[in-house]
PDB file of C-alpha atoms in Angstrom:
ATOM      1  CA  UNK A1040     157.341 167.474  55.789  1.00  0.00           C
ATOM      2  CA  UNK A1041     155.126 169.454  58.240  1.00  0.00           C
ATOM      3  CA  UNK A1042     157.996 169.246  60.738  1.00  0.00           C
ATOM      4  CA  UNK A1043     160.313 170.837  58.180  1.00  0.00           C
ATOM      5  CA  UNK A1044     157.834 173.667  57.533  1.00  0.00           C
ATOM      6  CA  UNK A1045     157.412 174.260  61.256  1.00  0.00           C
ATOM      7  CA  UNK A1046     161.187 174.243  61.718  1.00  0.00           C
ATOM      8  CA  UNK A1047     161.663 176.815  58.965  1.00  0.00           C
ATOM      9  CA  UNK A1048     158.942 179.030  60.437  1.00  0.00           C
ATOM     10  CA  UNK A1049     160.255 178.609  63.988  1.00  0.00           C
ATOM     11  CA  UNK A1050     163.799 179.429  62.895  1.00  0.00           C
ATOM     12  CA  UNK A1051     162.594 182.753  61.535  1.00  0.00           C
ATOM     13  CA  UNK A1052     161.766 184.054  65.001  1.00  0.00           C
ATOM     14  CA  UNK A1053     159.688 187.042  65.923  1.00  0.00           C
ATOM     15  CA  UNK A1054     160.213 189.572  63.173  1.00  0.00           C
ATOM     16  CA  UNK A1055     163.596 187.973  62.663  1.00  0.00           C
ATOM     17  CA  UNK A1056     164.208 189.396  59.223  1.00  0.00           C
ATOM     18  CA  UNK A1057     166.551 192.191  58.235  1.00  0.00           C
ATOM     19  CA  UNK A1058     163.567 194.509  57.889  1.00  0.00           C
ATOM     20  CA  UNK A1059     162.944 197.104  60.556  1.00  0.00           C
ATOM     21  CA  UNK A1060     159.546 197.069  62.204  1.00  0.00           C
ATOM     22  CA  UNK A1061     158.835 200.490  60.710  1.00  0.00           C
ATOM     23  CA  UNK A1062     158.822 199.297  57.114  1.00  0.00           C
ATOM     24  CA  UNK A1063     157.168 196.163  55.883  1.00  0.00           C
ATOM     25  CA  UNK A1064     157.816 194.264  52.685  1.00  0.00           C
ATOM     26  CA  UNK A1065     154.873 193.655  50.411  1.00  0.00           C
ATOM     27  CA  UNK A1066     154.167 191.225  47.605  1.00  0.00           C
ATOM     28  CA  UNK A1067     151.007 190.897  45.587  1.00  0.00           C
ATOM     29  CA  UNK A1068     149.310 188.194  43.603  1.00  0.00           C
ATOM     30  CA  UNK A1069     146.299 188.747  41.447  1.00  0.00           C
ATOM     31  CA  UNK A1070     143.602 186.176  40.920  1.00  0.00           C
ATOM     32  CA  UNK A1071     141.821 188.280  38.285  1.00  0.00           C
ATOM     33  CA  UNK A1072     143.497 189.866  35.251  1.00  0.00           C
ATOM     34  CA  UNK A1073     142.890 193.611  35.101  1.00  0.00           C
ATOM     35  CA  UNK A1074     140.884 193.220  31.885  1.00  0.00           C
ATOM     36  CA  UNK A1075     138.677 190.360  33.095  1.00  0.00           C
ATOM     37  CA  UNK A1076     135.059 191.079  33.867  1.00  0.00           C
ATOM     38  CA  UNK A1077     133.753 188.404  36.185  1.00  0.00           C
ATOM     39  CA  UNK A1078     130.770 188.146  38.453  1.00  0.00           C
ATOM     40  CA  UNK A1079     132.261 185.685  40.931  1.00  0.00           C
ATOM     41  CA  UNK A1080     135.791 185.988  42.218  1.00  0.00           C
ATOM     42  CA  UNK A1081     137.983 182.970  41.508  1.00  0.00           C
ATOM     43  CA  UNK A1082     139.635 181.180  44.391  1.00  0.00           C
ATOM     44  CA  UNK A1083     143.389 181.873  44.470  1.00  0.00           C
ATOM     45  CA  UNK A1084     145.633 178.917  45.257  1.00  0.00           C
ATOM     46  CA  UNK A1085     146.583 180.479  48.615  1.00  0.00           C
ATOM     47  CA  UNK A1086     142.957 180.202  49.772  1.00  0.00           C
ATOM     48  CA  UNK A1087     142.556 176.539  48.849  1.00  0.00           C
ATOM     49  CA  UNK A1088     142.999 175.168  52.361  1.00  0.00           C
ATOM     50  CA  UNK A1089     141.081 173.908  55.335  1.00  0.00           C
ATOM     51  CA  UNK A1090     142.318 174.238  58.888  1.00  0.00           C
ATOM     52  CA  UNK A1091     141.124 173.969  62.466  1.00  0.00           C
ATOM     53  CA  UNK A1092     140.373 177.060  64.501  1.00  0.00           C
ATOM     54  CA  UNK A1093     141.526 177.473  68.089  1.00  0.00           C
ATOM     55  CA  UNK A1094     137.986 176.372  69.017  1.00  0.00           C
ATOM     56  CA  UNK A1095     138.350 173.118  67.067  1.00  0.00           C
ATOM     57  CA  UNK A1096     136.026 174.105  64.202  1.00  0.00           C
ATOM     58  CA  UNK A1097     136.813 173.558  60.516  1.00  0.00           C
ATOM     59  CA  UNK A1098     137.679 176.688  58.532  1.00  0.00           C
ATOM     60  CA  UNK A1099     137.891 176.850  54.747  1.00  0.00           C
ATOM     61  CA  UNK A1100     140.073 179.511  53.202  1.00  0.00           C
ATOM     62  CA  UNK A1101     137.870 179.373  50.104  1.00  0.00           C
ATOM     63  CA  UNK A1102     135.140 181.203  52.060  1.00  0.00           C
ATOM     64  CA  UNK A1103     137.312 184.330  51.812  1.00  0.00           C
ATOM     65  CA  UNK A1104     137.312 184.413  47.990  1.00  0.00           C
ATOM     66  CA  UNK A1105     135.394 187.462  46.810  1.00  0.00           C
ATOM     67  CA  UNK A1106     135.330 188.906  50.328  1.00  0.00           C
ATOM     68  CA  UNK A1107     137.339 191.778  51.733  1.00  0.00           C
ATOM     69  CA  UNK A1108     139.493 190.059  54.309  1.00  0.00           C
ATOM     70  CA  UNK A1109     142.748 190.242  56.219  1.00  0.00           C
ATOM     71  CA  UNK A1110     144.742 187.347  57.591  1.00  0.00           C
ATOM     72  CA  UNK A1111     147.033 188.302  60.466  1.00  0.00           C
ATOM     73  CA  UNK A1112     149.909 185.866  61.002  1.00  0.00           C
ATOM     74  CA  UNK A1113     151.140 185.892  64.612  1.00  0.00           C
ATOM     75  CA  UNK A1114     152.517 183.857  67.500  1.00  0.00           C
ATOM     76  CA  UNK A1115     151.562 184.140  71.175  1.00  0.00           C
ATOM     77  CA  UNK A1116     155.138 184.694  72.389  1.00  0.00           C
ATOM     78  CA  UNK A1117     156.066 187.408  69.868  1.00  0.00           C
ATOM     79  CA  UNK A1118     156.506 190.825  71.558  1.00  0.00           C
ATOM     80  CA  UNK A1119     155.731 192.660  68.300  1.00  0.00           C
ATOM     81  CA  UNK A1120     152.507 190.651  67.907  1.00  0.00           C
ATOM     82  CA  UNK A1121     151.587 191.463  71.511  1.00  0.00           C
ATOM     83  CA  UNK A1122     152.064 195.180  70.806  1.00  0.00           C
ATOM     84  CA  UNK A1123     150.027 194.948  67.581  1.00  0.00           C
ATOM     85  CA  UNK A1124     147.130 192.929  69.010  1.00  0.00           C
ATOM     86  CA  UNK A1125     145.128 195.798  70.587  1.00  0.00           C
ATOM     87  CA  UNK A1126     145.285 197.757  67.316  1.00  0.00           C
ATOM     88  CA  UNK A1127     144.237 194.687  65.305  1.00  0.00           C
ATOM     89  CA  UNK A1128     141.275 194.143  67.649  1.00  0.00           C
ATOM     90  CA  UNK A1129     140.269 197.811  67.291  1.00  0.00           C
ATOM     91  CA  UNK A1130     140.590 197.671  63.491  1.00  0.00           C
ATOM     92  CA  UNK A1131     138.371 194.589  63.336  1.00  0.00           C
ATOM     93  CA  UNK A1132     135.685 196.450  65.295  1.00  0.00           C
ATOM     94  CA  UNK A1133     136.071 199.615  63.201  1.00  0.00           C
ATOM     95  CA  UNK A1134     135.831 197.711  59.887  1.00  0.00           C
ATOM     96  CA  UNK A1135     132.921 195.255  60.145  1.00  0.00           C
ATOM     97  CA  UNK A1136     132.846 195.103  56.326  1.00  0.00           C
ATOM     98  CA  UNK A1137     136.212 193.289  56.412  1.00  0.00           C
ATOM     99  CA  UNK A1138     136.578 189.695  57.586  1.00  0.00           C
ATOM    100  CA  UNK A1139     139.507 189.316  59.983  1.00  0.00           C
ATOM    101  CA  UNK A1140     141.155 185.923  60.475  1.00  0.00           C
ATOM    102  CA  UNK A1141     144.059 185.305  62.804  1.00  0.00           C
ATOM    103  CA  UNK A1142     146.588 182.669  61.768  1.00  0.00           C
ATOM    104  CA  UNK A1143     148.463 181.631  64.908  1.00  0.00           C
ATOM    105  CA  UNK A1144     151.433 179.259  64.847  1.00  0.00           C
ATOM    106  CA  UNK A1145     154.567 178.115  66.664  1.00  0.00           C
ATOM    107  CA  UNK A1146     152.884 177.344  69.996  1.00  0.00           C
ATOM    108  CA  UNK A1147     150.257 175.251  71.739  1.00  0.00           C
ATOM    109  CA  UNK A1148     146.584 175.886  71.023  1.00  0.00           C
ATOM    110  CA  UNK A1149     146.004 176.766  74.704  1.00  0.00           C
ATOM    111  CA  UNK A1150     148.557 179.607  74.421  1.00  0.00           C
ATOM    112  CA  UNK A1151     146.818 180.809  71.239  1.00  0.00           C
ATOM    113  CA  UNK A1152     143.465 180.874  73.075  1.00  0.00           C
ATOM    114  CA  UNK A1153     145.003 182.732  76.025  1.00  0.00           C
ATOM    115  CA  UNK A1154     146.421 185.332  73.623  1.00  0.00           C
ATOM    116  CA  UNK A1155     143.083 185.939  71.885  1.00  0.00           C
ATOM    117  CA  UNK A1156     141.327 186.229  75.249  1.00  0.00           C
ATOM    118  CA  UNK A1157     143.940 188.603  76.673  1.00  0.00           C
ATOM    119  CA  UNK A1158     143.791 190.975  73.696  1.00  0.00           C
ATOM    120  CA  UNK A1159     140.068 190.698  72.921  1.00  0.00           C
ATOM    121  CA  UNK A1160     140.512 189.239  69.450  1.00  0.00           C
ATOM    122  CA  UNK A1161     136.881 188.444  68.692  1.00  0.00           C
ATOM    123  CA  UNK A1162     137.394 187.037  65.214  1.00  0.00           C
ATOM    124  CA  UNK A1163     138.162 183.587  63.851  1.00  0.00           C
ATOM    125  CA  UNK A1164     141.664 182.392  64.630  1.00  0.00           C
ATOM    126  CA  UNK A1165     143.246 179.421  62.899  1.00  0.00           C
ATOM    127  CA  UNK A1166     145.503 177.141  64.943  1.00  0.00           C
ATOM    128  CA  UNK A1167     148.194 176.640  62.289  1.00  0.00           C
ATOM    129  CA  UNK A1168     150.153 174.188  64.427  1.00  0.00           C
ATOM    130  CA  UNK A1169     152.001 172.671  61.465  1.00  0.00           C
ATOM    131  CA  UNK A1170     152.672 175.980  59.669  1.00  0.00           C
ATOM    132  CA  UNK A1171     150.806 174.854  56.528  1.00  0.00           C
ATOM    133  CA  UNK A1172     148.768 178.057  56.116  1.00  0.00           C
ATOM    134  CA  UNK A1173     151.834 180.204  56.772  1.00  0.00           C
ATOM    135  CA  UNK A1174     153.649 178.232  54.074  1.00  0.00           C
ATOM    136  CA  UNK A1175     150.821 178.761  51.522  1.00  0.00           C
ATOM    137  CA  UNK A1176     151.304 182.515  51.863  1.00  0.00           C
ATOM    138  CA  UNK A1177     155.122 182.370  51.990  1.00  0.00           C
ATOM    139  CA  UNK A1178     155.232 183.604  55.580  1.00  0.00           C
ATOM    140  CA  UNK A1179     158.477 182.818  57.405  1.00  0.00           C
ATOM    141  CA  UNK A1180     158.360 185.368  60.232  1.00  0.00           C
ATOM    142  CA  UNK A1181     155.705 187.127  62.228  1.00  0.00           C
ATOM    143  CA  UNK A1182     153.913 189.404  62.229  1.00  0.00           C
ATOM    144  CA  UNK A1183     152.658 189.404  58.667  1.00  0.00           C
ATOM    145  CA  UNK A1184     149.410 190.156  56.866  1.00  0.00           C
ATOM    146  CA  UNK A1185     147.578 188.951  53.778  1.00  0.00           C
ATOM    147  CA  UNK A1186     145.055 191.507  52.520  1.00  0.00           C
ATOM    148  CA  UNK A1187     142.427 190.003  50.227  1.00  0.00           C
ATOM    149  CA  UNK A1188     140.372 192.295  47.998  1.00  0.00           C
ATOM    150  CA  UNK A1189     136.798 191.675  46.924  1.00  0.00           C
ATOM    151  CA  UNK A1190     138.319 190.572  43.593  1.00  0.00           C
ATOM    152  CA  UNK A1191     140.462 187.994  45.452  1.00  0.00           C
ATOM    153  CA  UNK A1192     143.701 189.886  44.786  1.00  0.00           C
ATOM    154  CA  UNK A1193     146.115 189.117  47.619  1.00  0.00           C
ATOM    155  CA  UNK A1194     148.700 191.548  48.982  1.00  0.00           C
ATOM    156  CA  UNK A1195     151.086 189.943  51.493  1.00  0.00           C
ATOM    157  CA  UNK A1196     152.824 192.372  53.828  1.00  0.00           C
ATOM    158  CA  UNK A1197     155.700 191.005  55.884  1.00  0.00           C
ATOM    159  CA  UNK A1198     156.584 192.741  59.124  1.00  0.00           C
ATOM    160  CA  UNK A1199     154.825 195.044  61.529  1.00  0.00           C
ATOM    161  CA  UNK A1200     152.663 197.859  60.218  1.00  0.00           C
ATOM    162  CA  UNK A1201     151.314 200.906  62.023  1.00  0.00           C
ATOM    163  CA  UNK A1202     147.630 201.341  62.779  1.00  0.00           C
ATOM    164  CA  UNK A1203     147.420 204.062  60.105  1.00  0.00           C
ATOM    165  CA  UNK A1204     149.053 201.738  57.534  1.00  0.00           C
ATOM    166  CA  UNK A1205     146.614 198.997  58.527  1.00  0.00           C
ATOM    167  CA  UNK A1206     143.681 201.385  58.127  1.00  0.00           C
ATOM    168  CA  UNK A1207     144.918 202.447  54.680  1.00  0.00           C
ATOM    169  CA  UNK A1208     145.319 198.810  53.576  1.00  0.00           C
ATOM    170  CA  UNK A1209     141.793 197.986  54.785  1.00  0.00           C
ATOM    171  CA  UNK A1210     140.292 200.964  52.933  1.00  0.00           C
ATOM    172  CA  UNK A1211     142.110 199.940  49.753  1.00  0.00           C
ATOM    173  CA  UNK A1212     140.419 196.516  49.679  1.00  0.00           C
ATOM    174  CA  UNK A1213     137.548 197.929  47.632  1.00  0.00           C
TER     175      UNK A1213
END
């Protein structure tokens, strides 16, 4: 089955949807009803995963529950991802209150490491070699983002976004 998931993701290509790179599609899921008053954020199903980072360490998606975070889904060979990378690196530095996690797929781990080194991505990057994390978030093409609020609400944005749109999304995380 992982081969099927990787094939579906690979077939999507770099931004290979009908969307232009100027507008991105967005879907949201909420882990907390608007009327619920809770002290600890629940863990949404999307965050119930473990994966290896490009450095070979274990990463648990559950650590992001209740945190302001952004997952950036990318591939090393994607020209759009290459153009976005410097802005993502700058946003991570400008927003230390937000946890950034890269979710790289569709290539070898060595290419993923080279990409993070080249663009100065100094945050955790998952080596999603089987596409399992992409599949949990319904990602079929890169780039894409999953913005996680401190209440564990998740807003998935498919397609490229501008640096100003990224900044607005990060500020809206609460």
